[in-house]
PDB file of C-alpha atoms in Angstrom:
ATOM      1  CA  UNK A   1     -36.639 -11.349  -3.009  1.00  0.00           C
ATOM      2  CA  UNK A   2     -34.807  -8.023  -3.381  1.00  0.00           C
ATOM      3  CA  UNK A   3     -32.262  -9.071  -0.748  1.00  0.00           C
ATOM      4  CA  UNK A   4     -31.620 -12.312  -2.601  1.00  0.00           C
ATOM      5  CA  UNK A   5     -31.123 -10.532  -5.938  1.00  0.00           C
ATOM      6  CA  UNK A   6     -29.031  -7.838  -4.334  1.00  0.00           C
ATOM      7  CA  UNK A   7     -26.827 -10.461  -2.653  1.00  0.00           C
ATOM      8  CA  UNK A   8     -26.446 -12.377  -5.924  1.00  0.00           C
ATOM      9  CA  UNK A   9     -25.537  -9.210  -7.831  1.00  0.00           C
ATOM     10  CA  UNK A  10     -22.957  -8.303  -5.186  1.00  0.00           C
ATOM     11  CA  UNK A  11     -21.494 -11.813  -5.409  1.00  0.00           C
ATOM     12  CA  UNK A  12     -21.286 -11.597  -9.218  1.00  0.00           C
ATOM     13  CA  UNK A  13     -19.609  -8.189  -9.389  1.00  0.00           C
ATOM     14  CA  UNK A  14     -17.308  -8.347  -6.392  1.00  0.00           C
ATOM     15  CA  UNK A  15     -13.658  -8.797  -7.263  1.00  0.00           C
ATOM     16  CA  UNK A  16     -11.033 -10.841  -5.482  1.00  0.00           C
ATOM     17  CA  UNK A  17      -8.960  -8.410  -3.431  1.00  0.00           C
ATOM     18  CA  UNK A  18      -5.217  -8.609  -2.903  1.00  0.00           C
ATOM     19  CA  UNK A  19      -2.918  -6.444  -0.795  1.00  0.00           C
ATOM     20  CA  UNK A  20       0.355  -5.167  -2.236  1.00  0.00           C
ATOM     21  CA  UNK A  21       3.052  -3.471  -0.141  1.00  0.00           C
ATOM     22  CA  UNK A  22       5.091  -0.653  -1.690  1.00  0.00           C
ATOM     23  CA  UNK A  23       8.409  -0.494   0.161  1.00  0.00           C
ATOM     24  CA  UNK A  24      11.803   1.162  -0.245  1.00  0.00           C
ATOM     25  CA  UNK A  25      13.892   3.920   1.317  1.00  0.00           C
ATOM     26  CA  UNK A  26      12.475   7.404   1.782  1.00  0.00           C
ATOM     27  CA  UNK A  27      12.630   9.496  -1.397  1.00  0.00           C
ATOM     28  CA  UNK A  28      12.764   6.411  -3.654  1.00  0.00           C
ATOM     29  CA  UNK A  29       9.523   7.522  -5.345  1.00  0.00           C
ATOM     30  CA  UNK A  30       7.004   5.131  -3.747  1.00  0.00           C
ATOM     31  CA  UNK A  31       4.104   7.578  -3.507  1.00  0.00           C
ATOM     32  CA  UNK A  32       4.802   8.983  -6.977  1.00  0.00           C
ATOM     33  CA  UNK A  33       4.705   5.397  -8.271  1.00  0.00           C
ATOM     34  CA  UNK A  34       1.368   4.716  -6.541  1.00  0.00           C
ATOM     35  CA  UNK A  35      -0.081   7.878  -8.092  1.00  0.00           C
ATOM     36  CA  UNK A  36       1.219   6.813 -11.532  1.00  0.00           C
ATOM     37  CA  UNK A  37      -0.386   3.355 -11.142  1.00  0.00           C
ATOM     38  CA  UNK A  38      -3.736   4.861 -10.122  1.00  0.00           C
ATOM     39  CA  UNK A  39      -3.564   7.290 -13.058  1.00  0.00           C
ATOM     40  CA  UNK A  40      -2.780   4.495 -15.552  1.00  0.00           C
ATOM     41  CA  UNK A  41      -5.433   2.062 -14.395  1.00  0.00           C
ATOM     42  CA  UNK A  42      -8.275   4.227 -13.052  1.00  0.00           C
ATOM     43  CA  UNK A  43     -10.487   5.974 -15.580  1.00  0.00           C
ATOM     44  CA  UNK A  44     -10.747   9.749 -15.109  1.00  0.00           C
ATOM     45  CA  UNK A  45      -8.346   9.683 -12.149  1.00  0.00           C
ATOM     46  CA  UNK A  46      -6.233  12.800 -12.083  1.00  0.00           C
ATOM     47  CA  UNK A  47      -3.069  12.092 -10.159  1.00  0.00           C
ATOM     48  CA  UNK A  48      -1.505  14.415  -7.620  1.00  0.00           C
ATOM     49  CA  UNK A  49       0.978  16.928  -8.941  1.00  0.00           C
ATOM     50  CA  UNK A  50       4.395  15.230  -8.342  1.00  0.00           C
ATOM     51  CA  UNK A  51       5.715  18.539  -6.938  1.00  0.00           C
ATOM     52  CA  UNK A  52       3.049  18.397  -4.218  1.00  0.00           C
ATOM     53  CA  UNK A  53       3.955  14.862  -3.071  1.00  0.00           C
ATOM     54  CA  UNK A  54       5.712  14.939   0.286  1.00  0.00           C
ATOM     55  CA  UNK A  55       7.560  12.310   2.305  1.00  0.00           C
ATOM     56  CA  UNK A  56       5.184   9.646   3.604  1.00  0.00           C
ATOM     57  CA  UNK A  57       4.996   9.506   7.371  1.00  0.00           C
ATOM     58  CA  UNK A  58       3.030   6.356   8.083  1.00  0.00           C
ATOM     59  CA  UNK A  59       0.902   4.977   5.285  1.00  0.00           C
ATOM     60  CA  UNK A  60      -0.729   5.909   1.958  1.00  0.00           C
ATOM     61  CA  UNK A  61      -3.487   3.680   0.633  1.00  0.00           C
ATOM     62  CA  UNK A  62      -4.634   3.286  -2.960  1.00  0.00           C
ATOM     63  CA  UNK A  63      -6.504   0.761  -5.056  1.00  0.00           C
ATOM     64  CA  UNK A  64      -6.886  -0.180  -8.707  1.00  0.00           C
ATOM     65  CA  UNK A  65      -9.013  -2.726 -10.520  1.00  0.00           C
ATOM     66  CA  UNK A  66      -7.108  -4.635 -13.193  1.00  0.00           C
ATOM     67  CA  UNK A  67      -7.603  -7.933 -15.032  1.00  0.00           C
ATOM     68  CA  UNK A  68     -10.677  -8.830 -12.984  1.00  0.00           C
ATOM     69  CA  UNK A  69      -9.109  -8.348  -9.550  1.00  0.00           C
ATOM     70  CA  UNK A  70      -8.662  -5.469  -7.115  1.00  0.00           C
ATOM     71  CA  UNK A  71      -5.216  -4.501  -5.857  1.00  0.00           C
ATOM     72  CA  UNK A  72      -5.092  -2.627  -2.559  1.00  0.00           C
ATOM     73  CA  UNK A  73      -1.763  -0.835  -2.194  1.00  0.00           C
ATOM     74  CA  UNK A  74      -0.154   0.037   1.113  1.00  0.00           C
ATOM     75  CA  UNK A  75       2.611   2.570   0.521  1.00  0.00           C
ATOM     76  CA  UNK A  76       4.679   2.620   3.722  1.00  0.00           C
ATOM     77  CA  UNK A  77       7.070   5.349   4.863  1.00  0.00           C
ATOM     78  CA  UNK A  78      10.706   4.469   4.161  1.00  0.00           C
ATOM     79  CA  UNK A  79      12.532   6.440   6.858  1.00  0.00           C
ATOM     80  CA  UNK A  80      14.689   4.240   9.066  1.00  0.00           C
ATOM     81  CA  UNK A  81      12.503   4.775  12.141  1.00  0.00           C
ATOM     82  CA  UNK A  82       9.394   3.705  10.179  1.00  0.00           C
ATOM     83  CA  UNK A  83      10.906   0.539   8.693  1.00  0.00           C
ATOM     84  CA  UNK A  84      10.363  -1.260  12.001  1.00  0.00           C
ATOM     85  CA  UNK A  85       6.609  -1.026  11.305  1.00  0.00           C
ATOM     86  CA  UNK A  86       6.801  -2.768   7.924  1.00  0.00           C
ATOM     87  CA  UNK A  87       6.703  -6.303   9.298  1.00  0.00           C
ATOM     88  CA  UNK A  88       3.286  -5.670  10.851  1.00  0.00           C
ATOM     89  CA  UNK A  89       1.901  -5.744   7.292  1.00  0.00           C
ATOM     90  CA  UNK A  90       3.832  -8.719   5.871  1.00  0.00           C
ATOM     91  CA  UNK A  91       1.447 -11.498   6.867  1.00  0.00           C
ATOM     92  CA  UNK A  92      -1.484  -9.677   5.212  1.00  0.00           C
ATOM     93  CA  UNK A  93       0.266  -8.997   1.909  1.00  0.00           C
ATOM     94  CA  UNK A  94       0.011 -10.911  -1.367  1.00  0.00           C
ATOM     95  CA  UNK A  95       2.970  -9.214  -3.091  1.00  0.00           C
ATOM     96  CA  UNK A  96       5.715  -6.657  -2.513  1.00  0.00           C
ATOM     97  CA  UNK A  97       6.891  -3.858  -4.772  1.00  0.00           C
ATOM     98  CA  UNK A  98      10.344  -2.708  -3.666  1.00  0.00           C
ATOM     99  CA  UNK A  99      11.352   0.613  -5.173  1.00  0.00           C
ATOM    100  CA  UNK A 100      15.000   1.562  -5.633  1.00  0.00           C
ATOM    101  CA  UNK A 101      16.187   5.102  -6.316  1.00  0.00           C
ATOM    102  CA  UNK A 102      18.503   4.271  -9.194  1.00  0.00           C
ATOM    103  CA  UNK A 103      19.825   7.820  -9.216  1.00  0.00           C
ATOM    104  CA  UNK A 104      21.127   7.587  -5.639  1.00  0.00           C
ATOM    105  CA  UNK A 105      24.391   5.649  -5.766  1.00  0.00           C
ATOM    106  CA  UNK A 106      25.346   6.796  -2.270  1.00  0.00           C
ATOM    107  CA  UNK A 107      22.406   4.976  -0.661  1.00  0.00           C
ATOM    108  CA  UNK A 108      22.260   1.885  -2.864  1.00  0.00           C
ATOM    109  CA  UNK A 109      24.004  -0.242  -0.195  1.00  0.00           C
ATOM    110  CA  UNK A 110      21.561   1.018   2.443  1.00  0.00           C
ATOM    111  CA  UNK A 111      18.668   0.146   0.150  1.00  0.00           C
ATOM    112  CA  UNK A 112      20.121  -3.344  -0.405  1.00  0.00           C
ATOM    113  CA  UNK A 113      20.497  -3.917   3.363  1.00  0.00           C
ATOM    114  CA  UNK A 114      16.901  -2.827   3.938  1.00  0.00           C
ATOM    115  CA  UNK A 115      15.781  -5.140   1.127  1.00  0.00           C
ATOM    116  CA  UNK A 116      17.681  -8.102   2.619  1.00  0.00           C
ATOM    117  CA  UNK A 117      16.150  -7.490   6.039  1.00  0.00           C
ATOM    118  CA  UNK A 118      12.696  -7.443   4.470  1.00  0.00           C
ATOM    119  CA  UNK A 119      13.003 -10.639   2.417  1.00  0.00           C
ATOM    120  CA  UNK A 120      14.449 -12.496   5.406  1.00  0.00           C
ATOM    121  CA  UNK A 121      11.028 -12.302   7.092  1.00  0.00           C
ATOM    122  CA  UNK A 122       9.227 -15.637   7.428  1.00  0.00           C
ATOM    123  CA  UNK A 123       5.949 -13.842   6.756  1.00  0.00           C
ATOM    124  CA  UNK A 124       7.060 -13.050   3.210  1.00  0.00           C
ATOM    125  CA  UNK A 125       8.226 -16.518   2.159  1.00  0.00           C
ATOM    126  CA  UNK A 126       7.021 -17.229  -1.379  1.00  0.00           C
ATOM    127  CA  UNK A 127       5.371 -13.822  -1.825  1.00  0.00           C
ATOM    128  CA  UNK A 128       5.901 -12.374  -5.358  1.00  0.00           C
ATOM    129  CA  UNK A 129       8.464  -9.600  -5.452  1.00  0.00           C
ATOM    130  CA  UNK A 130       8.752  -6.793  -7.990  1.00  0.00           C
ATOM    131  CA  UNK A 131      11.933  -4.698  -7.705  1.00  0.00           C
ATOM    132  CA  UNK A 132      11.674  -1.420  -9.599  1.00  0.00           C
ATOM    133  CA  UNK A 133      14.731   0.602 -10.587  1.00  0.00           C
ATOM    134  CA  UNK A 134      12.989   3.979 -10.431  1.00  0.00           C
ATOM    135  CA  UNK A 135      13.936   7.413 -11.821  1.00  0.00           C
ATOM    136  CA  UNK A 136      15.008   6.058 -15.208  1.00  0.00           C
ATOM    137  CA  UNK A 137      14.073   9.463 -16.647  1.00  0.00           C
ATOM    138  CA  UNK A 138      17.238  10.922 -15.070  1.00  0.00           C
ATOM    139  CA  UNK A 139      20.360  10.907 -17.243  1.00  0.00           C
ATOM    140  CA  UNK A 140      23.258   8.822 -15.842  1.00  0.00           C
ATOM    141  CA  UNK A 141      21.098   6.911 -13.341  1.00  0.00           C
ATOM    142  CA  UNK A 142      21.875   3.220 -12.776  1.00  0.00           C
ATOM    143  CA  UNK A 143      20.189   0.987 -15.340  1.00  0.00           C
ATOM    144  CA  UNK A 144      18.639  -2.400 -14.583  1.00  0.00           C
ATOM    145  CA  UNK A 145      21.883  -4.097 -15.654  1.00  0.00           C
ATOM    146  CA  UNK A 146      23.628  -2.338 -12.771  1.00  0.00           C
ATOM    147  CA  UNK A 147      20.819  -2.618 -10.189  1.00  0.00           C
ATOM    148  CA  UNK A 148      19.848  -6.256 -10.790  1.00  0.00           C
ATOM    149  CA  UNK A 149      23.155  -7.912  -9.722  1.00  0.00           C
ATOM    150  CA  UNK A 150      23.206  -5.824  -6.519  1.00  0.00           C
ATOM    151  CA  UNK A 151      19.761  -7.007  -5.447  1.00  0.00           C
ATOM    152  CA  UNK A 152      20.256 -10.587  -6.586  1.00  0.00           C
ATOM    153  CA  UNK A 153      23.489 -11.063  -4.622  1.00  0.00           C
ATOM    154  CA  UNK A 154      21.590 -12.960  -1.954  1.00  0.00           C
ATOM    155  CA  UNK A 155      19.493 -15.024  -4.339  1.00  0.00           C
ATOM    156  CA  UNK A 156      19.173 -17.766  -1.692  1.00  0.00           C
ATOM    157  CA  UNK A 157      17.218 -15.318   0.487  1.00  0.00           C
ATOM    158  CA  UNK A 158      14.856 -14.464  -2.350  1.00  0.00           C
ATOM    159  CA  UNK A 159      14.276 -18.201  -2.657  1.00  0.00           C
ATOM    160  CA  UNK A 160      11.799 -19.845  -4.988  1.00  0.00           C
ATOM    161  CA  UNK A 161       9.330 -17.081  -5.625  1.00  0.00           C
ATOM    162  CA  UNK A 162       8.251 -14.991  -8.588  1.00  0.00           C
ATOM    163  CA  UNK A 163      10.798 -12.179  -8.689  1.00  0.00           C
ATOM    164  CA  UNK A 164      11.376  -9.531 -11.338  1.00  0.00           C
ATOM    165  CA  UNK A 165      13.621  -6.472 -11.626  1.00  0.00           C
ATOM    166  CA  UNK A 166      12.293  -3.826 -14.014  1.00  0.00           C
ATOM    167  CA  UNK A 167      13.117  -0.242 -15.032  1.00  0.00           C
ATOM    168  CA  UNK A 168      10.499   2.414 -14.297  1.00  0.00           C
ATOM    169  CA  UNK A 169       9.960   6.143 -14.194  1.00  0.00           C
ATOM    170  CA  UNK A 170       7.244   6.907 -11.676  1.00  0.00           C
ATOM    171  CA  UNK A 171       7.431  10.542 -12.753  1.00  0.00           C
ATOM    172  CA  UNK A 172       6.469  10.030 -16.391  1.00  0.00           C
ATOM    173  CA  UNK A 173       4.773   6.628 -16.036  1.00  0.00           C
ATOM    174  CA  UNK A 174       7.196   4.595 -18.180  1.00  0.00           C
ATOM    175  CA  UNK A 175       7.173   0.913 -17.216  1.00  0.00           C
ATOM    176  CA  UNK A 176       4.296   1.237 -14.732  1.00  0.00           C
ATOM    177  CA  UNK A 177       1.821  -0.840 -16.795  1.00  0.00           C
ATOM    178  CA  UNK A 178       4.283  -3.665 -17.418  1.00  0.00           C
ATOM    179  CA  UNK A 179       5.158  -3.980 -13.742  1.00  0.00           C
ATOM    180  CA  UNK A 180       1.538  -4.033 -12.568  1.00  0.00           C
ATOM    181  CA  UNK A 181       0.514  -6.621 -15.183  1.00  0.00           C
ATOM    182  CA  UNK A 182       3.463  -8.860 -14.237  1.00  0.00           C
ATOM    183  CA  UNK A 183       2.433  -8.523 -10.598  1.00  0.00           C
ATOM    184  CA  UNK A 184      -1.195  -9.443 -11.340  1.00  0.00           C
ATOM    185  CA  UNK A 185      -0.098 -12.629 -13.158  1.00  0.00           C
ATOM    186  CA  UNK A 186       2.196 -13.558 -10.260  1.00  0.00           C
ATOM    187  CA  UNK A 187      -0.458 -12.896  -7.620  1.00  0.00           C
ATOM    188  CA  UNK A 188      -2.994 -15.037  -9.493  1.00  0.00           C
ATOM    189  CA  UNK A 189      -0.415 -17.797  -9.919  1.00  0.00           C
ATOM    190  CA  UNK A 190       0.281 -17.790  -6.174  1.00  0.00           C
ATOM    191  CA  UNK A 191      -3.299 -17.392  -4.963  1.00  0.00           C
ATOM    192  CA  UNK A 192      -3.370 -21.024  -3.758  1.00  0.00           C
ATOM    193  CA  UNK A 193      -0.665 -20.046  -1.221  1.00  0.00           C
ATOM    194  CA  UNK A 194      -2.167 -16.664  -0.322  1.00  0.00           C
ATOM    195  CA  UNK A 195      -5.866 -16.633  -1.167  1.00  0.00           C
ATOM    196  CA  UNK A 196      -7.593 -13.286  -1.818  1.00  0.00           C
ATOM    197  CA  UNK A 197      -9.185 -11.468   1.070  1.00  0.00           C
ATOM    198  CA  UNK A 198     -12.972 -11.288   1.309  1.00  0.00           C
ATOM    199  CA  UNK A 199     -14.712  -7.926   1.132  1.00  0.00           C
ATOM    200  CA  UNK A 200     -15.962  -8.452   4.667  1.00  0.00           C
ATOM    201  CA  UNK A 201     -12.383  -8.610   5.937  1.00  0.00           C
ATOM    202  CA  UNK A 202     -11.296  -5.368   4.312  1.00  0.00           C
TER     203      UNK A 202
END
């Protein structure tokens, strides 16, 4: 009897789980963004001190529960030699957050090339895409009006998918909520194409 009740309770409280990739060049602010998201959406979570965050070599994992679902984030290292590992995660993902350092004009073309390579993957066809122009707290950085046309140049590659470009400051948390909530809506809307993963598979 206990097993039956316990199983029923587990079934009732378990949330649908979705995997979200956080991609972008090194130093774009991916890990800082993940920490900001966890801080915003997880009660009593005290984020890492931004000064202590170092370059990701490999993978950072985080999760938040929002709007009745669980998002599992995979924050992947952005150095050129690590980008070749990204596509191993594409087939498992339900959405992609691509973070752009909008204060780094010198590398914006490199970031765009990396972005184009990513969205050309067959394993990401139709997957919702959130492009974040990060570091909006820095004076004279590129605003969304400057970043958006650069990343929408190859609109045919983005194809028919939910896609949004938004301003954000991972450092002070501005725009983090809006981006996550947009992503949740998009993931739910596309769950018939990419159903949630079961707990047993995680």
